[in-house]
């Protein structure tokens, strides 16, 4: 298990109780100085997500953990491989907590930029008309029916628009922040709410779950 410890001088250190394959390594990632700048709520949120993905509870996320989690969302093994490739900074074959938080924080910054581009009227939400306009500008071929379906897929609270939190949570495990890749991931995911219990809404048929 990766433990993040804060010393009296404000510096952070990590210890790894699992075997990461390195000799004499006390850190699974370079010093995590960024963690003391992370709001407590965000740190707890990301640690909760990490623990949910760590299926075998060994303090590391590997390809088996990711494949198992993403399979529940109707996503293929390739998405797990790509996410691990992007997040595994030390190329150890798995990801520890500090490494995971570092990657996800950078990914969320890029997701914020993409969300801002979609939010044409800057009200902090993306509605169907904004979604259709953005897709058209990006050259993404999508009719109104599919755009509405995708919005509903991400709209957890039934407000008929997408908040940044909904956007962020749904796309958290997307292996790229490129908007075209995000839309492809969005189309293939049946339902993704990694922050809550894993579930699929009743209105998705078995066919939709398989095809995305």
PDB file of C-alpha atoms in Angstrom:
ATOM      1  CA  UNK A   1       0.000   0.000   0.000  1.00  0.00           C
ATOM      2  CA  UNK A   2       1.228   3.486  -0.781  1.00  0.00           C
ATOM      3  CA  UNK A   3       1.207   5.799   2.212  1.00  0.00           C
ATOM      4  CA  UNK A   4       1.460   9.558   1.847  1.00  0.00           C
ATOM      5  CA  UNK A   5       3.042  11.097   4.940  1.00  0.00           C
ATOM      6  CA  UNK A   6       3.292  14.777   5.698  1.00  0.00           C
ATOM      7  CA  UNK A   7       6.220  15.849   7.846  1.00  0.00           C
ATOM      8  CA  UNK A   8       6.401  18.864  10.101  1.00  0.00           C
ATOM      9  CA  UNK A   9       8.279  20.777   7.412  1.00  0.00           C
ATOM     10  CA  UNK A  10       5.393  20.376   4.983  1.00  0.00           C
ATOM     11  CA  UNK A  11       7.188  17.900   2.737  1.00  0.00           C
ATOM     12  CA  UNK A  12       5.546  14.669   1.627  1.00  0.00           C
ATOM     13  CA  UNK A  13       7.051  11.242   1.350  1.00  0.00           C
ATOM     14  CA  UNK A  14       5.721   7.950   0.076  1.00  0.00           C
ATOM     15  CA  UNK A  15       6.393   4.427   1.178  1.00  0.00           C
ATOM     16  CA  UNK A  16       5.406   1.382  -0.793  1.00  0.00           C
ATOM     17  CA  UNK A  17       4.575  -1.789   1.039  1.00  0.00           C
ATOM     18  CA  UNK A  18       4.017  -3.690  -2.217  1.00  0.00           C
ATOM     19  CA  UNK A  19       6.642  -5.007  -4.606  1.00  0.00           C
ATOM     20  CA  UNK A  20       7.055  -2.742  -7.613  1.00  0.00           C
ATOM     21  CA  UNK A  21      10.052  -4.557  -9.020  1.00  0.00           C
ATOM     22  CA  UNK A  22      12.607  -1.831  -8.175  1.00  0.00           C
ATOM     23  CA  UNK A  23      15.659  -2.394  -5.995  1.00  0.00           C
ATOM     24  CA  UNK A  24      15.786  -0.332  -2.850  1.00  0.00           C
ATOM     25  CA  UNK A  25      12.956   1.907  -3.981  1.00  0.00           C
ATOM     26  CA  UNK A  26      11.129   3.733  -1.205  1.00  0.00           C
ATOM     27  CA  UNK A  27       9.059   5.766  -3.646  1.00  0.00           C
ATOM     28  CA  UNK A  28       6.785   4.557  -6.409  1.00  0.00           C
ATOM     29  CA  UNK A  29       7.017   8.004  -8.020  1.00  0.00           C
ATOM     30  CA  UNK A  30       9.157  11.153  -7.648  1.00  0.00           C
ATOM     31  CA  UNK A  31       8.508  13.146  -4.427  1.00  0.00           C
ATOM     32  CA  UNK A  32       4.816  13.977  -4.248  1.00  0.00           C
ATOM     33  CA  UNK A  33       5.245  17.619  -3.257  1.00  0.00           C
ATOM     34  CA  UNK A  34       2.026  18.448  -5.103  1.00  0.00           C
ATOM     35  CA  UNK A  35      -0.128  16.494  -2.668  1.00  0.00           C
ATOM     36  CA  UNK A  36       0.105  19.045   0.137  1.00  0.00           C
ATOM     37  CA  UNK A  37      -1.352  21.584  -2.297  1.00  0.00           C
ATOM     38  CA  UNK A  38      -4.310  19.330  -3.097  1.00  0.00           C
ATOM     39  CA  UNK A  39      -7.595  20.252  -1.382  1.00  0.00           C
ATOM     40  CA  UNK A  40      -8.568  17.651   1.205  1.00  0.00           C
ATOM     41  CA  UNK A  41     -11.845  16.880  -0.569  1.00  0.00           C
ATOM     42  CA  UNK A  42     -10.042  16.209  -3.863  1.00  0.00           C
ATOM     43  CA  UNK A  43      -7.438  14.037  -2.191  1.00  0.00           C
ATOM     44  CA  UNK A  44     -10.155  11.965  -0.524  1.00  0.00           C
ATOM     45  CA  UNK A  45     -12.123  11.731  -3.787  1.00  0.00           C
ATOM     46  CA  UNK A  46      -9.128  10.489  -5.764  1.00  0.00           C
ATOM     47  CA  UNK A  47      -8.029   8.069  -3.065  1.00  0.00           C
ATOM     48  CA  UNK A  48     -11.549   6.627  -2.984  1.00  0.00           C
ATOM     49  CA  UNK A  49     -11.470   6.156  -6.764  1.00  0.00           C
ATOM     50  CA  UNK A  50      -8.029   4.549  -6.557  1.00  0.00           C
ATOM     51  CA  UNK A  51      -9.236   2.091  -3.927  1.00  0.00           C
ATOM     52  CA  UNK A  52     -12.279   1.258  -6.033  1.00  0.00           C
ATOM     53  CA  UNK A  53     -10.057   0.466  -9.022  1.00  0.00           C
ATOM     54  CA  UNK A  54      -7.583  -1.514  -6.914  1.00  0.00           C
ATOM     55  CA  UNK A  55      -9.653  -4.685  -7.144  1.00  0.00           C
ATOM     56  CA  UNK A  56      -7.225  -6.994  -5.336  1.00  0.00           C
ATOM     57  CA  UNK A  57      -6.437  -4.452  -2.615  1.00  0.00           C
ATOM     58  CA  UNK A  58      -2.650  -4.654  -2.967  1.00  0.00           C
ATOM     59  CA  UNK A  59      -2.148  -0.884  -3.173  1.00  0.00           C
ATOM     60  CA  UNK A  60      -1.375  -0.932  -6.902  1.00  0.00           C
ATOM     61  CA  UNK A  61      -3.558  -0.708 -10.015  1.00  0.00           C
ATOM     62  CA  UNK A  62      -2.510  -3.066 -12.802  1.00  0.00           C
ATOM     63  CA  UNK A  63      -3.966  -4.128 -16.134  1.00  0.00           C
ATOM     64  CA  UNK A  64      -6.159  -6.773 -14.493  1.00  0.00           C
ATOM     65  CA  UNK A  65      -7.683  -4.241 -12.086  1.00  0.00           C
ATOM     66  CA  UNK A  66      -8.372  -1.742 -14.879  1.00  0.00           C
ATOM     67  CA  UNK A  67      -9.735  -4.323 -17.296  1.00  0.00           C
ATOM     68  CA  UNK A  68     -12.121  -5.615 -14.648  1.00  0.00           C
ATOM     69  CA  UNK A  69     -13.373  -2.108 -13.815  1.00  0.00           C
ATOM     70  CA  UNK A  70     -13.766  -0.901 -17.401  1.00  0.00           C
ATOM     71  CA  UNK A  71     -15.474  -4.120 -18.482  1.00  0.00           C
ATOM     72  CA  UNK A  72     -18.369  -3.154 -16.205  1.00  0.00           C
ATOM     73  CA  UNK A  73     -18.778   0.008 -18.288  1.00  0.00           C
ATOM     74  CA  UNK A  74     -18.841  -1.891 -21.582  1.00  0.00           C
ATOM     75  CA  UNK A  75     -15.312  -0.770 -22.495  1.00  0.00           C
ATOM     76  CA  UNK A  76     -12.790  -3.047 -24.153  1.00  0.00           C
ATOM     77  CA  UNK A  77      -9.399  -4.165 -22.849  1.00  0.00           C
ATOM     78  CA  UNK A  78      -7.628  -1.654 -25.101  1.00  0.00           C
ATOM     79  CA  UNK A  79      -8.877   1.274 -22.995  1.00  0.00           C
ATOM     80  CA  UNK A  80      -7.328  -0.281 -19.889  1.00  0.00           C
ATOM     81  CA  UNK A  81      -4.038  -0.763 -21.740  1.00  0.00           C
ATOM     82  CA  UNK A  82      -4.004   2.824 -22.987  1.00  0.00           C
ATOM     83  CA  UNK A  83      -4.879   4.308 -19.591  1.00  0.00           C
ATOM     84  CA  UNK A  84      -2.118   2.313 -17.905  1.00  0.00           C
ATOM     85  CA  UNK A  85       0.384   3.353 -20.568  1.00  0.00           C
ATOM     86  CA  UNK A  86      -0.466   7.032 -20.023  1.00  0.00           C
ATOM     87  CA  UNK A  87      -0.498   6.938 -16.213  1.00  0.00           C
ATOM     88  CA  UNK A  88       2.390   4.544 -15.501  1.00  0.00           C
ATOM     89  CA  UNK A  89       5.139   7.167 -15.368  1.00  0.00           C
ATOM     90  CA  UNK A  90       7.725   4.771 -13.919  1.00  0.00           C
ATOM     91  CA  UNK A  91       6.932   2.034 -16.463  1.00  0.00           C
ATOM     92  CA  UNK A  92       6.634  -0.511 -13.670  1.00  0.00           C
ATOM     93  CA  UNK A  93       3.565  -2.169 -15.154  1.00  0.00           C
ATOM     94  CA  UNK A  94       1.240  -0.835 -12.463  1.00  0.00           C
ATOM     95  CA  UNK A  95       0.296   2.445 -10.786  1.00  0.00           C
ATOM     96  CA  UNK A  96       0.512   3.479  -7.135  1.00  0.00           C
ATOM     97  CA  UNK A  97      -1.636   6.077  -5.371  1.00  0.00           C
ATOM     98  CA  UNK A  98       0.743   9.036  -5.754  1.00  0.00           C
ATOM     99  CA  UNK A  99       1.366   8.183  -9.401  1.00  0.00           C
ATOM    100  CA  UNK A 100      -2.374   7.863 -10.019  1.00  0.00           C
ATOM    101  CA  UNK A 101      -3.149  11.209  -8.379  1.00  0.00           C
ATOM    102  CA  UNK A 102      -0.398  12.951 -10.347  1.00  0.00           C
ATOM    103  CA  UNK A 103      -1.734  11.661 -13.664  1.00  0.00           C
ATOM    104  CA  UNK A 104      -5.408  12.250 -12.891  1.00  0.00           C
ATOM    105  CA  UNK A 105      -4.804  15.830 -11.723  1.00  0.00           C
ATOM    106  CA  UNK A 106      -3.122  16.671 -15.036  1.00  0.00           C
ATOM    107  CA  UNK A 107      -5.856  14.861 -16.947  1.00  0.00           C
ATOM    108  CA  UNK A 108      -8.549  16.813 -15.084  1.00  0.00           C
ATOM    109  CA  UNK A 109      -6.876  20.113 -16.019  1.00  0.00           C
ATOM    110  CA  UNK A 110      -7.128  19.137 -19.684  1.00  0.00           C
ATOM    111  CA  UNK A 111     -10.726  18.016 -19.226  1.00  0.00           C
ATOM    112  CA  UNK A 112     -11.487  21.462 -17.774  1.00  0.00           C
ATOM    113  CA  UNK A 113     -10.095  23.109 -20.919  1.00  0.00           C
ATOM    114  CA  UNK A 114     -12.235  20.916 -23.172  1.00  0.00           C
ATOM    115  CA  UNK A 115     -15.326  21.548 -21.044  1.00  0.00           C
ATOM    116  CA  UNK A 116     -14.768  25.309 -21.250  1.00  0.00           C
ATOM    117  CA  UNK A 117     -14.663  25.037 -25.035  1.00  0.00           C
ATOM    118  CA  UNK A 118     -18.038  23.251 -25.055  1.00  0.00           C
ATOM    119  CA  UNK A 119     -19.629  25.692 -22.586  1.00  0.00           C
ATOM    120  CA  UNK A 120     -20.382  28.447 -25.099  1.00  0.00           C
ATOM    121  CA  UNK A 121     -22.336  30.760 -22.770  1.00  0.00           C
ATOM    122  CA  UNK A 122     -19.939  30.243 -19.832  1.00  0.00           C
ATOM    123  CA  UNK A 123     -22.658  29.326 -17.350  1.00  0.00           C
ATOM    124  CA  UNK A 124     -20.757  26.318 -16.039  1.00  0.00           C
ATOM    125  CA  UNK A 125     -23.052  23.825 -17.786  1.00  0.00           C
ATOM    126  CA  UNK A 126     -23.266  22.269 -21.238  1.00  0.00           C
ATOM    127  CA  UNK A 127     -26.737  21.763 -22.683  1.00  0.00           C
ATOM    128  CA  UNK A 128     -27.862  19.926 -25.808  1.00  0.00           C
ATOM    129  CA  UNK A 129     -27.649  22.955 -28.102  1.00  0.00           C
ATOM    130  CA  UNK A 130     -24.101  23.729 -26.961  1.00  0.00           C
ATOM    131  CA  UNK A 131     -23.159  20.102 -27.451  1.00  0.00           C
ATOM    132  CA  UNK A 132     -24.532  20.011 -30.998  1.00  0.00           C
ATOM    133  CA  UNK A 133     -22.834  23.316 -31.868  1.00  0.00           C
ATOM    134  CA  UNK A 134     -19.485  22.137 -30.513  1.00  0.00           C
ATOM    135  CA  UNK A 135     -19.660  18.815 -32.357  1.00  0.00           C
ATOM    136  CA  UNK A 136     -20.432  20.629 -35.594  1.00  0.00           C
ATOM    137  CA  UNK A 137     -17.490  23.015 -35.110  1.00  0.00           C
ATOM    138  CA  UNK A 138     -15.197  20.069 -34.420  1.00  0.00           C
ATOM    139  CA  UNK A 139     -16.310  18.261 -37.548  1.00  0.00           C
ATOM    140  CA  UNK A 140     -17.776  15.380 -35.549  1.00  0.00           C
ATOM    141  CA  UNK A 141     -20.595  13.689 -37.445  1.00  0.00           C
ATOM    142  CA  UNK A 142     -23.432  13.275 -34.967  1.00  0.00           C
ATOM    143  CA  UNK A 143     -27.167  13.817 -35.306  1.00  0.00           C
ATOM    144  CA  UNK A 144     -29.383  15.399 -32.665  1.00  0.00           C
ATOM    145  CA  UNK A 145     -30.717  12.055 -31.451  1.00  0.00           C
ATOM    146  CA  UNK A 146     -27.257  10.673 -30.690  1.00  0.00           C
ATOM    147  CA  UNK A 147     -26.146  13.939 -29.076  1.00  0.00           C
ATOM    148  CA  UNK A 148     -29.186  13.775 -26.778  1.00  0.00           C
ATOM    149  CA  UNK A 149     -28.411  10.157 -25.965  1.00  0.00           C
ATOM    150  CA  UNK A 150     -24.826  11.013 -25.045  1.00  0.00           C
ATOM    151  CA  UNK A 151     -25.937  13.930 -22.887  1.00  0.00           C
ATOM    152  CA  UNK A 152     -28.374  11.668 -21.024  1.00  0.00           C
ATOM    153  CA  UNK A 153     -25.611   9.113 -20.551  1.00  0.00           C
ATOM    154  CA  UNK A 154     -23.453  11.659 -18.717  1.00  0.00           C
ATOM    155  CA  UNK A 155     -26.237  13.649 -17.014  1.00  0.00           C
ATOM    156  CA  UNK A 156     -26.403  11.972 -13.600  1.00  0.00           C
ATOM    157  CA  UNK A 157     -28.859  14.348 -11.940  1.00  0.00           C
ATOM    158  CA  UNK A 158     -31.389  14.534 -14.794  1.00  0.00           C
ATOM    159  CA  UNK A 159     -30.952  18.298 -15.206  1.00  0.00           C
ATOM    160  CA  UNK A 160     -30.764  18.027 -19.035  1.00  0.00           C
ATOM    161  CA  UNK A 161     -27.300  19.550 -19.001  1.00  0.00           C
ATOM    162  CA  UNK A 162     -23.795  18.496 -18.039  1.00  0.00           C
ATOM    163  CA  UNK A 163     -21.876  20.026 -15.143  1.00  0.00           C
ATOM    164  CA  UNK A 164     -18.098  19.939 -15.009  1.00  0.00           C
ATOM    165  CA  UNK A 165     -18.196  17.385 -12.198  1.00  0.00           C
ATOM    166  CA  UNK A 166     -20.325  15.070 -14.362  1.00  0.00           C
ATOM    167  CA  UNK A 167     -17.996  15.611 -17.331  1.00  0.00           C
ATOM    168  CA  UNK A 168     -14.903  15.009 -15.199  1.00  0.00           C
ATOM    169  CA  UNK A 169     -16.209  11.883 -13.467  1.00  0.00           C
ATOM    170  CA  UNK A 170     -17.431  10.293 -16.687  1.00  0.00           C
ATOM    171  CA  UNK A 171     -14.169  10.875 -18.571  1.00  0.00           C
ATOM    172  CA  UNK A 172     -11.755  10.305 -15.698  1.00  0.00           C
ATOM    173  CA  UNK A 173     -10.424   7.030 -17.106  1.00  0.00           C
ATOM    174  CA  UNK A 174     -10.349   8.151 -20.726  1.00  0.00           C
ATOM    175  CA  UNK A 175      -6.789   7.498 -21.949  1.00  0.00           C
ATOM    176  CA  UNK A 176      -6.592  10.817 -23.817  1.00  0.00           C
ATOM    177  CA  UNK A 177      -7.770  14.405 -23.395  1.00  0.00           C
ATOM    178  CA  UNK A 178      -8.028  15.008 -27.146  1.00  0.00           C
ATOM    179  CA  UNK A 179     -11.643  15.998 -27.777  1.00  0.00           C
ATOM    180  CA  UNK A 180     -12.111  13.534 -30.654  1.00  0.00           C
ATOM    181  CA  UNK A 181     -10.745  10.700 -28.505  1.00  0.00           C
ATOM    182  CA  UNK A 182     -12.963  11.796 -25.613  1.00  0.00           C
ATOM    183  CA  UNK A 183     -16.057  11.659 -27.821  1.00  0.00           C
ATOM    184  CA  UNK A 184     -15.050   8.203 -29.059  1.00  0.00           C
ATOM    185  CA  UNK A 185     -14.667   7.033 -25.449  1.00  0.00           C
ATOM    186  CA  UNK A 186     -17.992   8.683 -24.571  1.00  0.00           C
ATOM    187  CA  UNK A 187     -19.735   6.839 -27.392  1.00  0.00           C
ATOM    188  CA  UNK A 188     -18.307   3.491 -26.320  1.00  0.00           C
ATOM    189  CA  UNK A 189     -19.017   3.834 -22.592  1.00  0.00           C
ATOM    190  CA  UNK A 190     -22.404   2.626 -21.445  1.00  0.00           C
ATOM    191  CA  UNK A 191     -22.330   4.522 -18.163  1.00  0.00           C
ATOM    192  CA  UNK A 192     -19.351   5.653 -16.167  1.00  0.00           C
ATOM    193  CA  UNK A 193     -19.596   7.012 -12.654  1.00  0.00           C
ATOM    194  CA  UNK A 194     -16.385   5.903 -11.058  1.00  0.00           C
ATOM    195  CA  UNK A 195     -17.042   8.104  -8.048  1.00  0.00           C
ATOM    196  CA  UNK A 196     -20.135   6.192  -6.983  1.00  0.00           C
ATOM    197  CA  UNK A 197     -21.326   2.596  -7.045  1.00  0.00           C
ATOM    198  CA  UNK A 198     -20.743   0.958 -10.404  1.00  0.00           C
ATOM    199  CA  UNK A 199     -24.056   0.636 -12.181  1.00  0.00           C
ATOM    200  CA  UNK A 200     -25.795   0.852 -15.523  1.00  0.00           C
ATOM    201  CA  UNK A 201     -29.084   2.774 -15.925  1.00  0.00           C
ATOM    202  CA  UNK A 202     -32.206   0.728 -16.641  1.00  0.00           C
ATOM    203  CA  UNK A 203     -32.809   2.484 -19.968  1.00  0.00           C
ATOM    204  CA  UNK A 204     -29.776   0.875 -21.605  1.00  0.00           C
ATOM    205  CA  UNK A 205     -30.492  -2.374 -23.380  1.00  0.00           C
ATOM    206  CA  UNK A 206     -28.086  -5.300 -23.478  1.00  0.00           C
ATOM    207  CA  UNK A 207     -27.296  -4.412 -27.089  1.00  0.00           C
ATOM    208  CA  UNK A 208     -26.370  -0.845 -26.135  1.00  0.00           C
ATOM    209  CA  UNK A 209     -24.197  -2.120 -23.303  1.00  0.00           C
ATOM    210  CA  UNK A 210     -22.256  -4.277 -25.754  1.00  0.00           C
ATOM    211  CA  UNK A 211     -21.951  -1.792 -28.604  1.00  0.00           C
ATOM    212  CA  UNK A 212     -21.743   1.530 -26.742  1.00  0.00           C
TER     213      UNK A 212
END
